[in-house]
């Protein structure tokens, strides 16, 4: 039981940090670009409770974990008013990219801390060192997955705002009309298809390869810091 609790904590702690910084990065970037909406609604906070969505953060991931389906969820989105940005089109792209970008930076910090742990702990053993190592390993993987998953060009993911900003105006308008159908499509791709066609392995074949590739590079950074 103690080992199970430790493993759960080593997942929950990195996940909370990754999600909170992801959301707050959106708000900080929007504020820097002229939109104080998140600040006005007191969402520029590292307090996890301000970012919890009862359905997306607790109920749905818990249900999916119990049923053995692919686990995903969401935090309460930080409010951004594109029309308060100095340049709405380009500003939304930068605000959207800030979330995944923060996760990639956090993964690099986690890799360096893991490298330092290996360098200075050496072959030492102990519950504290083991728990720290589990947290840092999970921290790297969770942040990389969260960053790349959110870059998928499916609304409401951050990648959809980036794609919309890159498209010419007419194509961007057509793409924006697809936004109301993004979440139902996501449910179909992540829950319905894997349930009825598990052999297709959508997440395993499309999402995991780039995640593994990026994670390997972060572990290379950890090895460099460790002096291996």
PDB file of C-alpha atoms in Angstrom:
ATOM      1  CA  UNK A   1       0.000   0.000   0.000  1.00  0.00           C
ATOM      2  CA  UNK A   2       2.800   2.432   0.880  1.00  0.00           C
ATOM      3  CA  UNK A   3       4.514   1.729  -2.449  1.00  0.00           C
ATOM      4  CA  UNK A   4       1.240   2.324  -4.296  1.00  0.00           C
ATOM      5  CA  UNK A   5       0.745   5.647  -2.512  1.00  0.00           C
ATOM      6  CA  UNK A   6       4.296   6.701  -3.324  1.00  0.00           C
ATOM      7  CA  UNK A   7       3.834   5.837  -6.997  1.00  0.00           C
ATOM      8  CA  UNK A   8       0.536   7.747  -7.078  1.00  0.00           C
ATOM      9  CA  UNK A   9       2.140  10.780  -5.423  1.00  0.00           C
ATOM     10  CA  UNK A  10       5.059  10.624  -7.858  1.00  0.00           C
ATOM     11  CA  UNK A  11       2.519  10.952 -10.697  1.00  0.00           C
ATOM     12  CA  UNK A  12       0.152  13.481  -9.136  1.00  0.00           C
ATOM     13  CA  UNK A  13       2.796  15.982  -8.003  1.00  0.00           C
ATOM     14  CA  UNK A  14       4.498  16.331 -11.426  1.00  0.00           C
ATOM     15  CA  UNK A  15       1.111  16.387 -13.178  1.00  0.00           C
ATOM     16  CA  UNK A  16      -0.203  19.226 -11.021  1.00  0.00           C
ATOM     17  CA  UNK A  17       2.958  21.293 -11.530  1.00  0.00           C
ATOM     18  CA  UNK A  18       2.914  20.688 -15.294  1.00  0.00           C
ATOM     19  CA  UNK A  19      -0.761  21.610 -15.697  1.00  0.00           C
ATOM     20  CA  UNK A  20      -0.629  24.687 -13.464  1.00  0.00           C
ATOM     21  CA  UNK A  21       2.419  26.157 -15.194  1.00  0.00           C
ATOM     22  CA  UNK A  22       0.894  25.343 -18.599  1.00  0.00           C
ATOM     23  CA  UNK A  23      -2.250  27.318 -17.823  1.00  0.00           C
ATOM     24  CA  UNK A  24      -0.544  30.196 -16.048  1.00  0.00           C
ATOM     25  CA  UNK A  25       1.913  30.538 -18.957  1.00  0.00           C
ATOM     26  CA  UNK A  26      -1.049  31.297 -21.210  1.00  0.00           C
ATOM     27  CA  UNK A  27      -2.215  34.026 -18.840  1.00  0.00           C
ATOM     28  CA  UNK A  28       1.224  35.549 -18.266  1.00  0.00           C
ATOM     29  CA  UNK A  29       1.850  35.701 -22.010  1.00  0.00           C
ATOM     30  CA  UNK A  30      -1.564  37.227 -22.708  1.00  0.00           C
ATOM     31  CA  UNK A  31      -0.899  39.883 -20.061  1.00  0.00           C
ATOM     32  CA  UNK A  32       2.479  40.687 -21.634  1.00  0.00           C
ATOM     33  CA  UNK A  33       0.731  41.091 -25.006  1.00  0.00           C
ATOM     34  CA  UNK A  34      -1.957  43.436 -23.700  1.00  0.00           C
ATOM     35  CA  UNK A  35      -4.769  41.227 -22.365  1.00  0.00           C
ATOM     36  CA  UNK A  36      -5.211  41.466 -18.560  1.00  0.00           C
ATOM     37  CA  UNK A  37      -8.321  39.219 -18.466  1.00  0.00           C
ATOM     38  CA  UNK A  38      -6.619  36.384 -16.573  1.00  0.00           C
ATOM     39  CA  UNK A  39      -5.129  38.851 -14.100  1.00  0.00           C
ATOM     40  CA  UNK A  40      -8.525  40.486 -13.544  1.00  0.00           C
ATOM     41  CA  UNK A  41     -10.086  37.090 -12.795  1.00  0.00           C
ATOM     42  CA  UNK A  42      -7.220  36.177 -10.422  1.00  0.00           C
ATOM     43  CA  UNK A  43      -6.089  33.254 -12.556  1.00  0.00           C
ATOM     44  CA  UNK A  44      -2.400  34.211 -12.667  1.00  0.00           C
ATOM     45  CA  UNK A  45      -1.878  32.038  -9.620  1.00  0.00           C
ATOM     46  CA  UNK A  46       0.220  28.931  -8.986  1.00  0.00           C
ATOM     47  CA  UNK A  47      -2.450  27.725  -6.559  1.00  0.00           C
ATOM     48  CA  UNK A  48      -3.659  24.441  -8.158  1.00  0.00           C
ATOM     49  CA  UNK A  49      -7.181  24.894  -6.756  1.00  0.00           C
ATOM     50  CA  UNK A  50      -7.723  27.905  -9.010  1.00  0.00           C
ATOM     51  CA  UNK A  51      -7.168  25.716 -12.071  1.00  0.00           C
ATOM     52  CA  UNK A  52      -9.123  22.582 -11.144  1.00  0.00           C
ATOM     53  CA  UNK A  53     -12.057  21.680 -13.391  1.00  0.00           C
ATOM     54  CA  UNK A  54     -14.277  19.192 -11.478  1.00  0.00           C
ATOM     55  CA  UNK A  55     -15.099  17.224 -14.614  1.00  0.00           C
ATOM     56  CA  UNK A  56     -11.894  17.487 -16.629  1.00  0.00           C
ATOM     57  CA  UNK A  57      -9.376  17.317 -13.791  1.00  0.00           C
ATOM     58  CA  UNK A  58     -11.031  14.844 -11.414  1.00  0.00           C
ATOM     59  CA  UNK A  59     -14.140  13.005 -12.621  1.00  0.00           C
ATOM     60  CA  UNK A  60     -13.189  12.087 -16.205  1.00  0.00           C
ATOM     61  CA  UNK A  61      -9.548  11.015 -15.583  1.00  0.00           C
ATOM     62  CA  UNK A  62     -10.687   8.973 -12.568  1.00  0.00           C
ATOM     63  CA  UNK A  63     -13.414   7.250 -14.589  1.00  0.00           C
ATOM     64  CA  UNK A  64     -11.046   6.499 -17.465  1.00  0.00           C
ATOM     65  CA  UNK A  65      -8.437   5.091 -15.074  1.00  0.00           C
ATOM     66  CA  UNK A  66     -11.011   2.784 -13.485  1.00  0.00           C
ATOM     67  CA  UNK A  67     -12.292   1.549 -16.854  1.00  0.00           C
ATOM     68  CA  UNK A  68      -8.835   1.037 -18.377  1.00  0.00           C
ATOM     69  CA  UNK A  69      -9.407   3.493 -21.230  1.00  0.00           C
ATOM     70  CA  UNK A  70      -6.776   6.027 -22.346  1.00  0.00           C
ATOM     71  CA  UNK A  71      -6.538   8.719 -19.682  1.00  0.00           C
ATOM     72  CA  UNK A  72      -6.854  12.377 -20.571  1.00  0.00           C
ATOM     73  CA  UNK A  73      -8.333  15.455 -19.002  1.00  0.00           C
ATOM     74  CA  UNK A  74      -8.024  19.202 -18.753  1.00  0.00           C
ATOM     75  CA  UNK A  75      -7.672  22.038 -16.303  1.00  0.00           C
ATOM     76  CA  UNK A  76      -9.936  25.064 -16.182  1.00  0.00           C
ATOM     77  CA  UNK A  77      -8.718  27.143 -19.133  1.00  0.00           C
ATOM     78  CA  UNK A  78      -7.149  30.492 -18.294  1.00  0.00           C
ATOM     79  CA  UNK A  79      -9.386  33.155 -19.888  1.00  0.00           C
ATOM     80  CA  UNK A  80      -7.925  35.003 -22.839  1.00  0.00           C
ATOM     81  CA  UNK A  81      -9.720  37.742 -24.783  1.00  0.00           C
ATOM     82  CA  UNK A  82      -8.079  37.860 -28.184  1.00  0.00           C
ATOM     83  CA  UNK A  83      -9.572  41.281 -28.937  1.00  0.00           C
ATOM     84  CA  UNK A  84      -7.680  42.822 -26.018  1.00  0.00           C
ATOM     85  CA  UNK A  85      -4.367  41.620 -27.446  1.00  0.00           C
ATOM     86  CA  UNK A  86      -2.280  44.200 -29.280  1.00  0.00           C
ATOM     87  CA  UNK A  87      -2.253  41.943 -32.358  1.00  0.00           C
ATOM     88  CA  UNK A  88      -5.145  39.443 -32.007  1.00  0.00           C
ATOM     89  CA  UNK A  89      -4.059  36.996 -34.721  1.00  0.00           C
ATOM     90  CA  UNK A  90      -0.361  36.777 -33.907  1.00  0.00           C
ATOM     91  CA  UNK A  91      -1.032  37.257 -30.212  1.00  0.00           C
ATOM     92  CA  UNK A  92      -3.268  34.197 -30.003  1.00  0.00           C
ATOM     93  CA  UNK A  93      -0.554  32.126 -31.666  1.00  0.00           C
ATOM     94  CA  UNK A  94       2.023  33.235 -29.110  1.00  0.00           C
ATOM     95  CA  UNK A  95      -0.383  32.760 -26.183  1.00  0.00           C
ATOM     96  CA  UNK A  96      -1.256  29.268 -27.414  1.00  0.00           C
ATOM     97  CA  UNK A  97       2.393  28.312 -27.877  1.00  0.00           C
ATOM     98  CA  UNK A  98       3.283  29.536 -24.383  1.00  0.00           C
ATOM     99  CA  UNK A  99       1.562  26.588 -22.685  1.00  0.00           C
ATOM    100  CA  UNK A 100       3.413  23.781 -24.497  1.00  0.00           C
ATOM    101  CA  UNK A 101       6.556  25.907 -24.462  1.00  0.00           C
ATOM    102  CA  UNK A 102       6.433  26.140 -20.669  1.00  0.00           C
ATOM    103  CA  UNK A 103       6.152  22.359 -20.454  1.00  0.00           C
ATOM    104  CA  UNK A 104       9.208  21.849 -22.658  1.00  0.00           C
ATOM    105  CA  UNK A 105      11.171  24.259 -20.449  1.00  0.00           C
ATOM    106  CA  UNK A 106       9.985  22.419 -17.335  1.00  0.00           C
ATOM    107  CA  UNK A 107      11.055  19.101 -18.876  1.00  0.00           C
ATOM    108  CA  UNK A 108      14.542  20.551 -19.427  1.00  0.00           C
ATOM    109  CA  UNK A 109      14.679  21.723 -15.806  1.00  0.00           C
ATOM    110  CA  UNK A 110      13.547  18.270 -14.685  1.00  0.00           C
ATOM    111  CA  UNK A 111      16.253  16.622 -16.805  1.00  0.00           C
ATOM    112  CA  UNK A 112      18.956  18.838 -15.310  1.00  0.00           C
ATOM    113  CA  UNK A 113      17.723  18.162 -11.771  1.00  0.00           C
ATOM    114  CA  UNK A 114      17.693  14.429 -12.502  1.00  0.00           C
ATOM    115  CA  UNK A 115      21.243  14.685 -13.782  1.00  0.00           C
ATOM    116  CA  UNK A 116      22.316  16.545 -10.635  1.00  0.00           C
ATOM    117  CA  UNK A 117      20.608  13.933  -8.478  1.00  0.00           C
ATOM    118  CA  UNK A 118      22.536  11.158 -10.216  1.00  0.00           C
ATOM    119  CA  UNK A 119      25.803  13.114 -10.010  1.00  0.00           C
ATOM    120  CA  UNK A 120      25.614  13.911  -6.299  1.00  0.00           C
ATOM    121  CA  UNK A 121      23.632  10.937  -4.978  1.00  0.00           C
ATOM    122  CA  UNK A 122      25.740   8.433  -6.893  1.00  0.00           C
ATOM    123  CA  UNK A 123      24.981   4.900  -5.742  1.00  0.00           C
ATOM    124  CA  UNK A 124      23.340   6.061  -2.524  1.00  0.00           C
ATOM    125  CA  UNK A 125      20.033   4.424  -1.702  1.00  0.00           C
ATOM    126  CA  UNK A 126      17.096   5.563   0.340  1.00  0.00           C
ATOM    127  CA  UNK A 127      13.371   6.254   0.180  1.00  0.00           C
ATOM    128  CA  UNK A 128      13.911   9.988  -0.339  1.00  0.00           C
ATOM    129  CA  UNK A 129      16.291   9.548  -3.259  1.00  0.00           C
ATOM    130  CA  UNK A 130      14.052   6.927  -4.863  1.00  0.00           C
ATOM    131  CA  UNK A 131      10.977   9.147  -4.496  1.00  0.00           C
ATOM    132  CA  UNK A 132      12.829  12.147  -5.931  1.00  0.00           C
ATOM    133  CA  UNK A 133      14.005  10.069  -8.902  1.00  0.00           C
ATOM    134  CA  UNK A 134      10.456   8.803  -9.586  1.00  0.00           C
ATOM    135  CA  UNK A 135       9.109  12.360  -9.469  1.00  0.00           C
ATOM    136  CA  UNK A 136      11.758  13.713 -11.819  1.00  0.00           C
ATOM    137  CA  UNK A 137      11.349  10.854 -14.312  1.00  0.00           C
ATOM    138  CA  UNK A 138       7.587  11.334 -14.351  1.00  0.00           C
ATOM    139  CA  UNK A 139       8.040  15.109 -14.478  1.00  0.00           C
ATOM    140  CA  UNK A 140      10.037  14.844 -17.701  1.00  0.00           C
ATOM    141  CA  UNK A 141       7.642  12.420 -19.390  1.00  0.00           C
ATOM    142  CA  UNK A 142       4.451  14.215 -18.307  1.00  0.00           C
ATOM    143  CA  UNK A 143       5.682  17.616 -19.466  1.00  0.00           C
ATOM    144  CA  UNK A 144       6.838  16.285 -22.834  1.00  0.00           C
ATOM    145  CA  UNK A 145       3.558  14.439 -23.374  1.00  0.00           C
ATOM    146  CA  UNK A 146       1.474  17.434 -22.290  1.00  0.00           C
ATOM    147  CA  UNK A 147       3.400  19.762 -24.608  1.00  0.00           C
ATOM    148  CA  UNK A 148       3.228  17.584 -27.722  1.00  0.00           C
ATOM    149  CA  UNK A 149      -0.327  16.404 -27.101  1.00  0.00           C
ATOM    150  CA  UNK A 150      -1.506  20.015 -26.847  1.00  0.00           C
ATOM    151  CA  UNK A 151       0.201  20.841 -30.132  1.00  0.00           C
ATOM    152  CA  UNK A 152      -2.176  18.548 -32.035  1.00  0.00           C
ATOM    153  CA  UNK A 153      -4.114  20.725 -34.520  1.00  0.00           C
ATOM    154  CA  UNK A 154      -7.493  19.681 -33.134  1.00  0.00           C
ATOM    155  CA  UNK A 155      -9.679  22.267 -31.340  1.00  0.00           C
ATOM    156  CA  UNK A 156      -9.596  23.131 -28.494  1.00  0.00           C
ATOM    157  CA  UNK A 157      -5.892  22.195 -28.258  1.00  0.00           C
ATOM    158  CA  UNK A 158      -3.243  24.911 -28.428  1.00  0.00           C
ATOM    159  CA  UNK A 159      -2.072  23.568 -31.778  1.00  0.00           C
ATOM    160  CA  UNK A 160      -5.389  24.581 -33.336  1.00  0.00           C
ATOM    161  CA  UNK A 161      -4.831  28.252 -32.413  1.00  0.00           C
ATOM    162  CA  UNK A 162      -1.328  28.126 -33.879  1.00  0.00           C
ATOM    163  CA  UNK A 163      -2.589  26.589 -37.140  1.00  0.00           C
ATOM    164  CA  UNK A 164      -5.426  29.113 -37.332  1.00  0.00           C
ATOM    165  CA  UNK A 165      -2.951  31.963 -36.959  1.00  0.00           C
ATOM    166  CA  UNK A 166      -0.725  30.599 -39.731  1.00  0.00           C
ATOM    167  CA  UNK A 167      -3.524  30.208 -42.269  1.00  0.00           C
ATOM    168  CA  UNK A 168      -4.624  32.931 -44.698  1.00  0.00           C
ATOM    169  CA  UNK A 169      -7.705  34.780 -43.488  1.00  0.00           C
ATOM    170  CA  UNK A 170     -10.250  32.882 -45.601  1.00  0.00           C
ATOM    171  CA  UNK A 171      -8.845  29.471 -44.673  1.00  0.00           C
ATOM    172  CA  UNK A 172      -8.549  30.556 -41.032  1.00  0.00           C
ATOM    173  CA  UNK A 173     -12.254  31.448 -40.982  1.00  0.00           C
ATOM    174  CA  UNK A 174     -13.150  28.054 -42.449  1.00  0.00           C
ATOM    175  CA  UNK A 175     -10.890  26.305 -39.917  1.00  0.00           C
ATOM    176  CA  UNK A 176     -12.466  28.298 -37.053  1.00  0.00           C
ATOM    177  CA  UNK A 177     -15.912  27.019 -38.053  1.00  0.00           C
ATOM    178  CA  UNK A 178     -14.628  23.518 -37.312  1.00  0.00           C
ATOM    179  CA  UNK A 179     -13.925  24.488 -33.671  1.00  0.00           C
ATOM    180  CA  UNK A 180     -17.333  23.415 -32.205  1.00  0.00           C
ATOM    181  CA  UNK A 181     -16.737  19.890 -33.546  1.00  0.00           C
ATOM    182  CA  UNK A 182     -13.226  19.539 -32.138  1.00  0.00           C
ATOM    183  CA  UNK A 183     -14.122  18.160 -28.730  1.00  0.00           C
ATOM    184  CA  UNK A 184     -16.584  15.528 -30.043  1.00  0.00           C
ATOM    185  CA  UNK A 185     -13.902  14.470 -32.560  1.00  0.00           C
ATOM    186  CA  UNK A 186     -11.423  14.192 -29.696  1.00  0.00           C
ATOM    187  CA  UNK A 187     -13.786  11.938 -27.753  1.00  0.00           C
ATOM    188  CA  UNK A 188     -14.209   9.718 -30.805  1.00  0.00           C
ATOM    189  CA  UNK A 189     -10.471   9.466 -31.476  1.00  0.00           C
ATOM    190  CA  UNK A 190      -9.375   8.917 -27.859  1.00  0.00           C
ATOM    191  CA  UNK A 191     -12.257   6.892 -26.412  1.00  0.00           C
ATOM    192  CA  UNK A 192     -14.619   5.440 -29.008  1.00  0.00           C
ATOM    193  CA  UNK A 193     -12.060   4.285 -31.592  1.00  0.00           C
ATOM    194  CA  UNK A 194      -9.666   2.686 -29.032  1.00  0.00           C
ATOM    195  CA  UNK A 195     -12.614   0.877 -27.426  1.00  0.00           C
ATOM    196  CA  UNK A 196     -13.951  -0.644 -30.641  1.00  0.00           C
ATOM    197  CA  UNK A 197     -10.688  -0.826 -32.610  1.00  0.00           C
ATOM    198  CA  UNK A 198      -7.859  -1.260 -30.062  1.00  0.00           C
ATOM    199  CA  UNK A 199      -5.617  -2.731 -32.780  1.00  0.00           C
ATOM    200  CA  UNK A 200      -5.463   0.653 -34.508  1.00  0.00           C
ATOM    201  CA  UNK A 201      -3.452   2.124 -31.615  1.00  0.00           C
ATOM    202  CA  UNK A 202      -4.064   5.782 -32.508  1.00  0.00           C
ATOM    203  CA  UNK A 203      -2.320   7.218 -29.457  1.00  0.00           C
ATOM    204  CA  UNK A 204       0.448   4.617 -29.538  1.00  0.00           C
ATOM    205  CA  UNK A 205       1.221   5.137 -33.232  1.00  0.00           C
ATOM    206  CA  UNK A 206       0.634   8.872 -33.649  1.00  0.00           C
ATOM    207  CA  UNK A 207       1.405  10.514 -30.307  1.00  0.00           C
ATOM    208  CA  UNK A 208       3.924   8.273 -28.557  1.00  0.00           C
ATOM    209  CA  UNK A 209       6.694   8.211 -31.228  1.00  0.00           C
ATOM    210  CA  UNK A 210       7.415  11.975 -31.060  1.00  0.00           C
ATOM    211  CA  UNK A 211       7.026  11.874 -27.269  1.00  0.00           C
ATOM    212  CA  UNK A 212       9.592   9.064 -27.002  1.00  0.00           C
ATOM    213  CA  UNK A 213      11.937  10.867 -29.423  1.00  0.00           C
ATOM    214  CA  UNK A 214      11.788  14.103 -27.420  1.00  0.00           C
ATOM    215  CA  UNK A 215      12.047  12.315 -24.069  1.00  0.00           C
ATOM    216  CA  UNK A 216      15.212  10.537 -25.229  1.00  0.00           C
ATOM    217  CA  UNK A 217      16.802  13.920 -25.898  1.00  0.00           C
ATOM    218  CA  UNK A 218      15.892  15.145 -22.425  1.00  0.00           C
ATOM    219  CA  UNK A 219      17.441  12.034 -20.913  1.00  0.00           C
ATOM    220  CA  UNK A 220      20.558  12.750 -22.968  1.00  0.00           C
ATOM    221  CA  UNK A 221      20.624  16.153 -21.276  1.00  0.00           C
ATOM    222  CA  UNK A 222      20.267  14.454 -17.882  1.00  0.00           C
ATOM    223  CA  UNK A 223      23.188  12.153 -18.711  1.00  0.00           C
ATOM    224  CA  UNK A 224      25.313  15.139 -19.770  1.00  0.00           C
ATOM    225  CA  UNK A 225      24.594  16.951 -16.491  1.00  0.00           C
ATOM    226  CA  UNK A 226      25.309  13.757 -14.552  1.00  0.00           C
ATOM    227  CA  UNK A 227      28.660  13.545 -16.268  1.00  0.00           C
ATOM    228  CA  UNK A 228      27.902  10.084 -17.635  1.00  0.00           C
TER     229      UNK A 228
END
